[in-house]
């Protein structure tokens, strides 16, 4: 192979990818069989198999048991609007995560005490094993799961207070800012870091993805006078949603 030349399996995968993108192989069309790929492109069975694996990993095709491999229908990405810290009151968890005022979503949650892992302890300026309230959320828009979130709050801050359980008590279901204010903890800053990684099996199952799909992860932390009082990992399907930030000019 000369310098700069692609391996054969990538060239085959690239040609099939182009056919999928330009509509020559429309959604729900059966992908050419391994034998057909071998004959059409003059490659070995190994190359044909690896090319199909590439398309599968990219989420362009899916296997159907006993039937073959088919082109997946590609959703048009929808926008998840975020605007960071909002001091206005009345923010529900859904509105906290999706700043689009027109969005009307629902959420499910479950809370339990846990020991902070090393990574979470570092983000919350705790020691590993310190107790936190871990709350897992599933956010839906029009019945469709749009994102997952796992939130962690130090029990050193919220323990034995009316807001210890985010979804129960007098402020149950309100946002972090309002709940913290109720115990005289004034949130004045929030940071968000966005990254991407392969989705975990349970995440993709909940989000409607397939193995190998990439997810966006928003790592958010709320601060009160420099002290982190809540941190969360928000997981979004990268092929179905785009994250748009609306930041005020000061």
PDB file of C-alpha atoms in Angstrom:
ATOM      1  CA  UNK A   1       0.000   0.000   0.000  1.00  0.00           C
ATOM      2  CA  UNK A   2       1.482   3.350  -1.042  1.00  0.00           C
ATOM      3  CA  UNK A   3       1.668   6.304   1.328  1.00  0.00           C
ATOM      4  CA  UNK A   4      -1.683   7.982   1.751  1.00  0.00           C
ATOM      5  CA  UNK A   5      -3.688   5.132   0.212  1.00  0.00           C
ATOM      6  CA  UNK A   6      -6.654   3.961   2.250  1.00  0.00           C
ATOM      7  CA  UNK A   7      -6.967   0.326   3.276  1.00  0.00           C
ATOM      8  CA  UNK A   8      -9.312  -1.585   0.973  1.00  0.00           C
ATOM      9  CA  UNK A   9     -12.024  -2.044   3.596  1.00  0.00           C
ATOM     10  CA  UNK A  10     -12.196   1.730   4.199  1.00  0.00           C
ATOM     11  CA  UNK A  11     -12.462   2.426   0.474  1.00  0.00           C
ATOM     12  CA  UNK A  12     -15.330  -0.068   0.172  1.00  0.00           C
ATOM     13  CA  UNK A  13     -17.017   1.331   3.274  1.00  0.00           C
ATOM     14  CA  UNK A  14     -16.577   4.864   1.897  1.00  0.00           C
ATOM     15  CA  UNK A  15     -18.257   3.993  -1.402  1.00  0.00           C
ATOM     16  CA  UNK A  16     -21.176   2.290   0.363  1.00  0.00           C
ATOM     17  CA  UNK A  17     -21.438   5.230   2.754  1.00  0.00           C
ATOM     18  CA  UNK A  18     -21.695   7.635  -0.187  1.00  0.00           C
ATOM     19  CA  UNK A  19     -24.499   5.532  -1.663  1.00  0.00           C
ATOM     20  CA  UNK A  20     -26.371   5.664   1.627  1.00  0.00           C
ATOM     21  CA  UNK A  21     -25.920   9.428   1.953  1.00  0.00           C
ATOM     22  CA  UNK A  22     -26.927  10.237  -1.639  1.00  0.00           C
ATOM     23  CA  UNK A  23     -29.958   7.951  -1.475  1.00  0.00           C
ATOM     24  CA  UNK A  24     -28.752   5.256  -3.858  1.00  0.00           C
ATOM     25  CA  UNK A  25     -29.204   2.919  -0.915  1.00  0.00           C
ATOM     26  CA  UNK A  26     -32.282   4.416   0.803  1.00  0.00           C
ATOM     27  CA  UNK A  27     -33.429   3.603   4.352  1.00  0.00           C
ATOM     28  CA  UNK A  28     -34.702   0.051   4.915  1.00  0.00           C
ATOM     29  CA  UNK A  29     -32.831  -1.196   1.811  1.00  0.00           C
ATOM     30  CA  UNK A  30     -30.916  -4.402   2.331  1.00  0.00           C
ATOM     31  CA  UNK A  31     -27.160  -3.820   2.202  1.00  0.00           C
ATOM     32  CA  UNK A  32     -25.385  -5.874  -0.486  1.00  0.00           C
ATOM     33  CA  UNK A  33     -24.390  -9.236   0.906  1.00  0.00           C
ATOM     34  CA  UNK A  34     -20.809 -10.045   1.783  1.00  0.00           C
ATOM     35  CA  UNK A  35     -20.539 -12.171  -1.365  1.00  0.00           C
ATOM     36  CA  UNK A  36     -21.950  -9.330  -3.493  1.00  0.00           C
ATOM     37  CA  UNK A  37     -19.502  -6.831  -2.024  1.00  0.00           C
ATOM     38  CA  UNK A  38     -16.649  -9.256  -2.660  1.00  0.00           C
ATOM     39  CA  UNK A  39     -17.622  -9.665  -6.302  1.00  0.00           C
ATOM     40  CA  UNK A  40     -18.498  -6.026  -7.020  1.00  0.00           C
ATOM     41  CA  UNK A  41     -15.354  -4.553  -5.502  1.00  0.00           C
ATOM     42  CA  UNK A  42     -12.965  -7.417  -6.180  1.00  0.00           C
ATOM     43  CA  UNK A  43     -11.974  -7.813  -2.549  1.00  0.00           C
ATOM     44  CA  UNK A  44     -11.634 -10.680  -0.113  1.00  0.00           C
ATOM     45  CA  UNK A  45     -14.299 -11.908   2.295  1.00  0.00           C
ATOM     46  CA  UNK A  46     -12.294 -10.350   5.140  1.00  0.00           C
ATOM     47  CA  UNK A  47     -12.305  -6.912   3.467  1.00  0.00           C
ATOM     48  CA  UNK A  48     -16.040  -7.171   2.726  1.00  0.00           C
ATOM     49  CA  UNK A  49     -16.764  -8.120   6.331  1.00  0.00           C
ATOM     50  CA  UNK A  50     -14.644  -5.304   7.741  1.00  0.00           C
ATOM     51  CA  UNK A  51     -16.353  -2.757   5.462  1.00  0.00           C
ATOM     52  CA  UNK A  52     -19.757  -3.849   6.765  1.00  0.00           C
ATOM     53  CA  UNK A  53     -18.449  -3.587  10.333  1.00  0.00           C
ATOM     54  CA  UNK A  54     -17.408   0.023   9.690  1.00  0.00           C
ATOM     55  CA  UNK A  55     -20.903   0.967   8.495  1.00  0.00           C
ATOM     56  CA  UNK A  56     -22.408  -0.837  11.459  1.00  0.00           C
ATOM     57  CA  UNK A  57     -20.141   1.013  13.902  1.00  0.00           C
ATOM     58  CA  UNK A  58     -21.097   4.324  12.280  1.00  0.00           C
ATOM     59  CA  UNK A  59     -24.754   3.543  12.850  1.00  0.00           C
ATOM     60  CA  UNK A  60     -25.572   3.676   9.129  1.00  0.00           C
ATOM     61  CA  UNK A  61     -26.789   0.080   8.952  1.00  0.00           C
ATOM     62  CA  UNK A  62     -28.317  -2.393  11.373  1.00  0.00           C
ATOM     63  CA  UNK A  63     -28.505  -6.157  11.467  1.00  0.00           C
ATOM     64  CA  UNK A  64     -31.864  -7.891  11.549  1.00  0.00           C
ATOM     65  CA  UNK A  65     -31.835 -11.409  12.907  1.00  0.00           C
ATOM     66  CA  UNK A  66     -32.288 -13.990  10.173  1.00  0.00           C
ATOM     67  CA  UNK A  67     -32.802 -11.328   7.518  1.00  0.00           C
ATOM     68  CA  UNK A  68     -29.578  -9.487   6.842  1.00  0.00           C
ATOM     69  CA  UNK A  69     -28.177  -5.995   7.200  1.00  0.00           C
ATOM     70  CA  UNK A  70     -30.294  -2.965   6.313  1.00  0.00           C
ATOM     71  CA  UNK A  71     -29.754   0.766   5.902  1.00  0.00           C
ATOM     72  CA  UNK A  72     -31.009   2.619   8.955  1.00  0.00           C
ATOM     73  CA  UNK A  73     -33.351   5.547   8.700  1.00  0.00           C
ATOM     74  CA  UNK A  74     -31.325   8.587   9.675  1.00  0.00           C
ATOM     75  CA  UNK A  75     -33.208  10.996  11.926  1.00  0.00           C
ATOM     76  CA  UNK A  76     -33.022  14.731  11.275  1.00  0.00           C
ATOM     77  CA  UNK A  77     -31.124  16.105  14.303  1.00  0.00           C
ATOM     78  CA  UNK A  78     -33.257  18.184  16.637  1.00  0.00           C
ATOM     79  CA  UNK A  79     -31.915  20.985  18.769  1.00  0.00           C
ATOM     80  CA  UNK A  80     -31.494  20.970  22.514  1.00  0.00           C
ATOM     81  CA  UNK A  81     -31.149  24.587  23.609  1.00  0.00           C
ATOM     82  CA  UNK A  82     -29.056  25.409  26.661  1.00  0.00           C
ATOM     83  CA  UNK A  83     -28.315  28.782  28.179  1.00  0.00           C
ATOM     84  CA  UNK A  84     -26.353  27.983  31.312  1.00  0.00           C
ATOM     85  CA  UNK A  85     -27.200  29.665  34.618  1.00  0.00           C
ATOM     86  CA  UNK A  86     -30.658  31.253  34.799  1.00  0.00           C
ATOM     87  CA  UNK A  87     -31.455  33.100  38.023  1.00  0.00           C
ATOM     88  CA  UNK A  88     -35.183  33.394  37.284  1.00  0.00           C
ATOM     89  CA  UNK A  89     -37.387  31.318  39.576  1.00  0.00           C
ATOM     90  CA  UNK A  90     -39.682  28.429  38.871  1.00  0.00           C
ATOM     91  CA  UNK A  91     -37.308  26.327  36.789  1.00  0.00           C
ATOM     92  CA  UNK A  92     -38.270  22.661  36.752  1.00  0.00           C
ATOM     93  CA  UNK A  93     -35.592  20.030  36.080  1.00  0.00           C
ATOM     94  CA  UNK A  94     -36.759  19.780  32.464  1.00  0.00           C
ATOM     95  CA  UNK A  95     -36.553  23.537  31.947  1.00  0.00           C
ATOM     96  CA  UNK A  96     -33.198  23.525  33.695  1.00  0.00           C
ATOM     97  CA  UNK A  97     -31.858  21.074  31.132  1.00  0.00           C
ATOM     98  CA  UNK A  98     -33.691  22.399  28.058  1.00  0.00           C
ATOM     99  CA  UNK A  99     -33.872  26.188  27.938  1.00  0.00           C
ATOM    100  CA  UNK A 100     -36.246  26.370  24.955  1.00  0.00           C
ATOM    101  CA  UNK A 101     -39.292  28.121  26.378  1.00  0.00           C
ATOM    102  CA  UNK A 102     -41.544  26.304  23.896  1.00  0.00           C
ATOM    103  CA  UNK A 103     -40.427  22.863  25.044  1.00  0.00           C
ATOM    104  CA  UNK A 104     -42.914  20.992  27.185  1.00  0.00           C
ATOM    105  CA  UNK A 105     -41.319  17.875  28.536  1.00  0.00           C
ATOM    106  CA  UNK A 106     -41.666  15.378  31.314  1.00  0.00           C
ATOM    107  CA  UNK A 107     -39.177  13.557  33.462  1.00  0.00           C
ATOM    108  CA  UNK A 108     -38.849  10.482  35.624  1.00  0.00           C
ATOM    109  CA  UNK A 109     -36.393  10.250  38.484  1.00  0.00           C
ATOM    110  CA  UNK A 110     -35.101   8.086  41.297  1.00  0.00           C
ATOM    111  CA  UNK A 111     -32.843   9.145  44.162  1.00  0.00           C
ATOM    112  CA  UNK A 112     -30.581   7.182  46.478  1.00  0.00           C
ATOM    113  CA  UNK A 113     -27.651   7.900  48.756  1.00  0.00           C
ATOM    114  CA  UNK A 114     -24.260   6.737  47.491  1.00  0.00           C
ATOM    115  CA  UNK A 115     -20.562   7.130  48.112  1.00  0.00           C
ATOM    116  CA  UNK A 116     -18.884   9.568  45.730  1.00  0.00           C
ATOM    117  CA  UNK A 117     -16.604   7.923  43.180  1.00  0.00           C
ATOM    118  CA  UNK A 118     -13.163   9.397  42.660  1.00  0.00           C
ATOM    119  CA  UNK A 119     -14.249  11.455  39.645  1.00  0.00           C
ATOM    120  CA  UNK A 120     -17.424  12.771  41.301  1.00  0.00           C
ATOM    121  CA  UNK A 121     -15.574  13.509  44.531  1.00  0.00           C
ATOM    122  CA  UNK A 122     -13.056  15.587  42.594  1.00  0.00           C
ATOM    123  CA  UNK A 123     -15.801  17.552  40.842  1.00  0.00           C
ATOM    124  CA  UNK A 124     -17.555  18.253  44.163  1.00  0.00           C
ATOM    125  CA  UNK A 125     -14.354  18.929  46.153  1.00  0.00           C
ATOM    126  CA  UNK A 126     -15.089  15.917  48.368  1.00  0.00           C
ATOM    127  CA  UNK A 127     -13.148  12.871  49.450  1.00  0.00           C
ATOM    128  CA  UNK A 128     -13.829   9.592  47.636  1.00  0.00           C
ATOM    129  CA  UNK A 129     -16.586   7.775  49.476  1.00  0.00           C
ATOM    130  CA  UNK A 130     -18.157  10.909  50.947  1.00  0.00           C
ATOM    131  CA  UNK A 131     -21.944  10.627  50.893  1.00  0.00           C
ATOM    132  CA  UNK A 132     -23.912  12.195  48.071  1.00  0.00           C
ATOM    133  CA  UNK A 133     -27.509  12.099  46.910  1.00  0.00           C
ATOM    134  CA  UNK A 134     -27.491  10.532  43.456  1.00  0.00           C
ATOM    135  CA  UNK A 135     -30.556  11.210  41.314  1.00  0.00           C
ATOM    136  CA  UNK A 136     -31.071   9.592  37.930  1.00  0.00           C
ATOM    137  CA  UNK A 137     -33.360  11.332  35.437  1.00  0.00           C
ATOM    138  CA  UNK A 138     -34.958  10.332  32.153  1.00  0.00           C
ATOM    139  CA  UNK A 139     -36.198  13.369  30.205  1.00  0.00           C
ATOM    140  CA  UNK A 140     -38.854  12.990  27.512  1.00  0.00           C
ATOM    141  CA  UNK A 141     -40.214  15.324  24.853  1.00  0.00           C
ATOM    142  CA  UNK A 142     -43.544  14.284  23.294  1.00  0.00           C
ATOM    143  CA  UNK A 143     -43.012  10.860  24.849  1.00  0.00           C
ATOM    144  CA  UNK A 144     -39.586  10.344  23.257  1.00  0.00           C
ATOM    145  CA  UNK A 145     -36.505   9.992  25.460  1.00  0.00           C
ATOM    146  CA  UNK A 146     -34.300  12.955  24.619  1.00  0.00           C
ATOM    147  CA  UNK A 147     -31.661  12.814  27.337  1.00  0.00           C
ATOM    148  CA  UNK A 148     -30.505  11.115  30.515  1.00  0.00           C
ATOM    149  CA  UNK A 149     -28.985  12.803  33.530  1.00  0.00           C
ATOM    150  CA  UNK A 150     -27.323  11.641  36.718  1.00  0.00           C
ATOM    151  CA  UNK A 151     -27.046  14.344  39.363  1.00  0.00           C
ATOM    152  CA  UNK A 152     -24.930  14.318  42.533  1.00  0.00           C
ATOM    153  CA  UNK A 153     -25.399  16.627  45.523  1.00  0.00           C
ATOM    154  CA  UNK A 154     -23.162  16.521  48.636  1.00  0.00           C
ATOM    155  CA  UNK A 155     -25.115  15.455  51.698  1.00  0.00           C
ATOM    156  CA  UNK A 156     -22.774  17.724  53.639  1.00  0.00           C
ATOM    157  CA  UNK A 157     -24.771  20.541  51.998  1.00  0.00           C
ATOM    158  CA  UNK A 158     -28.296  19.162  51.690  1.00  0.00           C
ATOM    159  CA  UNK A 159     -28.385  16.383  54.287  1.00  0.00           C
ATOM    160  CA  UNK A 160     -31.073  16.716  56.968  1.00  0.00           C
ATOM    161  CA  UNK A 161     -32.664  19.641  55.122  1.00  0.00           C
ATOM    162  CA  UNK A 162     -36.064  19.878  53.367  1.00  0.00           C
ATOM    163  CA  UNK A 163     -34.327  19.696  49.956  1.00  0.00           C
ATOM    164  CA  UNK A 164     -32.266  16.566  50.562  1.00  0.00           C
ATOM    165  CA  UNK A 165     -34.429  14.644  48.067  1.00  0.00           C
ATOM    166  CA  UNK A 166     -34.588  16.662  44.805  1.00  0.00           C
ATOM    167  CA  UNK A 167     -38.028  15.362  43.821  1.00  0.00           C
ATOM    168  CA  UNK A 168     -39.725  15.341  47.220  1.00  0.00           C
ATOM    169  CA  UNK A 169     -40.644  17.859  49.889  1.00  0.00           C
ATOM    170  CA  UNK A 170     -41.874  21.447  49.524  1.00  0.00           C
ATOM    171  CA  UNK A 171     -39.526  22.227  46.626  1.00  0.00           C
ATOM    172  CA  UNK A 172     -39.590  18.782  45.011  1.00  0.00           C
ATOM    173  CA  UNK A 173     -39.348  19.059  41.252  1.00  0.00           C
ATOM    174  CA  UNK A 174     -37.774  22.514  41.232  1.00  0.00           C
ATOM    175  CA  UNK A 175     -34.354  23.347  39.867  1.00  0.00           C
ATOM    176  CA  UNK A 176     -31.053  23.317  41.717  1.00  0.00           C
ATOM    177  CA  UNK A 177     -30.920  27.124  42.063  1.00  0.00           C
ATOM    178  CA  UNK A 178     -34.299  27.419  43.790  1.00  0.00           C
ATOM    179  CA  UNK A 179     -33.774  24.403  46.038  1.00  0.00           C
ATOM    180  CA  UNK A 180     -30.353  25.579  47.197  1.00  0.00           C
ATOM    181  CA  UNK A 181     -31.660  29.092  47.856  1.00  0.00           C
ATOM    182  CA  UNK A 182     -34.232  27.590  50.227  1.00  0.00           C
ATOM    183  CA  UNK A 183     -31.382  26.481  52.508  1.00  0.00           C
ATOM    184  CA  UNK A 184     -29.476  29.770  52.093  1.00  0.00           C
ATOM    185  CA  UNK A 185     -27.020  28.396  49.547  1.00  0.00           C
ATOM    186  CA  UNK A 186     -26.871  30.966  46.752  1.00  0.00           C
ATOM    187  CA  UNK A 187     -25.828  29.518  43.391  1.00  0.00           C
ATOM    188  CA  UNK A 188     -23.887  32.146  41.458  1.00  0.00           C
ATOM    189  CA  UNK A 189     -22.105  30.218  38.721  1.00  0.00           C
ATOM    190  CA  UNK A 190     -22.380  27.122  36.563  1.00  0.00           C
ATOM    191  CA  UNK A 191     -19.920  25.441  34.226  1.00  0.00           C
ATOM    192  CA  UNK A 192     -20.632  22.991  31.415  1.00  0.00           C
ATOM    193  CA  UNK A 193     -18.075  20.885  29.568  1.00  0.00           C
ATOM    194  CA  UNK A 194     -19.226  19.005  26.447  1.00  0.00           C
ATOM    195  CA  UNK A 195     -17.556  15.849  25.198  1.00  0.00           C
ATOM    196  CA  UNK A 196     -18.365  12.726  23.183  1.00  0.00           C
ATOM    197  CA  UNK A 197     -17.829   9.011  23.726  1.00  0.00           C
ATOM    198  CA  UNK A 198     -19.344   5.678  22.688  1.00  0.00           C
ATOM    199  CA  UNK A 199     -22.635   5.152  24.487  1.00  0.00           C
ATOM    200  CA  UNK A 200     -22.905   2.521  27.196  1.00  0.00           C
ATOM    201  CA  UNK A 201     -25.281  -0.345  26.440  1.00  0.00           C
ATOM    202  CA  UNK A 202     -27.873   0.781  28.991  1.00  0.00           C
ATOM    203  CA  UNK A 203     -27.688   4.391  27.754  1.00  0.00           C
ATOM    204  CA  UNK A 204     -28.230   3.419  24.135  1.00  0.00           C
ATOM    205  CA  UNK A 205     -31.095   1.142  25.065  1.00  0.00           C
ATOM    206  CA  UNK A 206     -32.834   4.024  26.848  1.00  0.00           C
ATOM    207  CA  UNK A 207     -32.038   6.551  24.112  1.00  0.00           C
ATOM    208  CA  UNK A 208     -33.064   4.290  21.233  1.00  0.00           C
ATOM    209  CA  UNK A 209     -29.568   3.956  19.777  1.00  0.00           C
ATOM    210  CA  UNK A 210     -27.629   0.962  18.520  1.00  0.00           C
ATOM    211  CA  UNK A 211     -24.296  -0.451  19.743  1.00  0.00           C
ATOM    212  CA  UNK A 212     -21.420   1.757  18.664  1.00  0.00           C
ATOM    213  CA  UNK A 213     -23.417   4.980  18.596  1.00  0.00           C
ATOM    214  CA  UNK A 214     -21.764   8.073  20.001  1.00  0.00           C
ATOM    215  CA  UNK A 215     -23.356  10.126  22.758  1.00  0.00           C
ATOM    216  CA  UNK A 216     -22.759  13.714  23.816  1.00  0.00           C
ATOM    217  CA  UNK A 217     -21.996  14.157  27.500  1.00  0.00           C
ATOM    218  CA  UNK A 218     -22.556  17.532  29.163  1.00  0.00           C
ATOM    219  CA  UNK A 219     -20.687  17.666  32.463  1.00  0.00           C
ATOM    220  CA  UNK A 220     -22.408  20.397  34.472  1.00  0.00           C
ATOM    221  CA  UNK A 221     -21.490  21.768  37.890  1.00  0.00           C
ATOM    222  CA  UNK A 222     -23.268  24.443  39.970  1.00  0.00           C
ATOM    223  CA  UNK A 223     -21.240  26.605  42.369  1.00  0.00           C
ATOM    224  CA  UNK A 224     -22.072  28.785  45.361  1.00  0.00           C
ATOM    225  CA  UNK A 225     -19.247  31.211  46.227  1.00  0.00           C
ATOM    226  CA  UNK A 226     -16.771  28.876  44.552  1.00  0.00           C
ATOM    227  CA  UNK A 227     -18.023  25.744  46.301  1.00  0.00           C
ATOM    228  CA  UNK A 228     -19.488  23.039  44.036  1.00  0.00           C
ATOM    229  CA  UNK A 229     -22.956  22.118  45.301  1.00  0.00           C
ATOM    230  CA  UNK A 230     -24.228  19.910  42.463  1.00  0.00           C
ATOM    231  CA  UNK A 231     -22.700  18.143  39.496  1.00  0.00           C
ATOM    232  CA  UNK A 232     -24.350  16.088  36.779  1.00  0.00           C
ATOM    233  CA  UNK A 233     -23.617  14.070  33.667  1.00  0.00           C
ATOM    234  CA  UNK A 234     -26.214  14.739  30.958  1.00  0.00           C
ATOM    235  CA  UNK A 235     -26.195  12.170  28.139  1.00  0.00           C
ATOM    236  CA  UNK A 236     -27.675  12.940  24.705  1.00  0.00           C
ATOM    237  CA  UNK A 237     -27.830  10.854  21.527  1.00  0.00           C
ATOM    238  CA  UNK A 238     -25.397  12.518  19.098  1.00  0.00           C
ATOM    239  CA  UNK A 239     -27.172  11.381  15.935  1.00  0.00           C
ATOM    240  CA  UNK A 240     -30.604  12.645  17.015  1.00  0.00           C
ATOM    241  CA  UNK A 241     -29.835  15.902  18.787  1.00  0.00           C
ATOM    242  CA  UNK A 242     -27.572  18.932  18.525  1.00  0.00           C
ATOM    243  CA  UNK A 243     -26.715  21.029  21.565  1.00  0.00           C
ATOM    244  CA  UNK A 244     -27.087  24.787  21.000  1.00  0.00           C
ATOM    245  CA  UNK A 245     -25.912  27.328  23.574  1.00  0.00           C
ATOM    246  CA  UNK A 246     -27.475  30.764  24.011  1.00  0.00           C
ATOM    247  CA  UNK A 247     -25.115  32.850  26.086  1.00  0.00           C
ATOM    248  CA  UNK A 248     -25.905  36.412  27.195  1.00  0.00           C
ATOM    249  CA  UNK A 249     -23.506  39.212  26.272  1.00  0.00           C
ATOM    250  CA  UNK A 250     -22.418  41.153  29.332  1.00  0.00           C
TER     251      UNK A 250
END
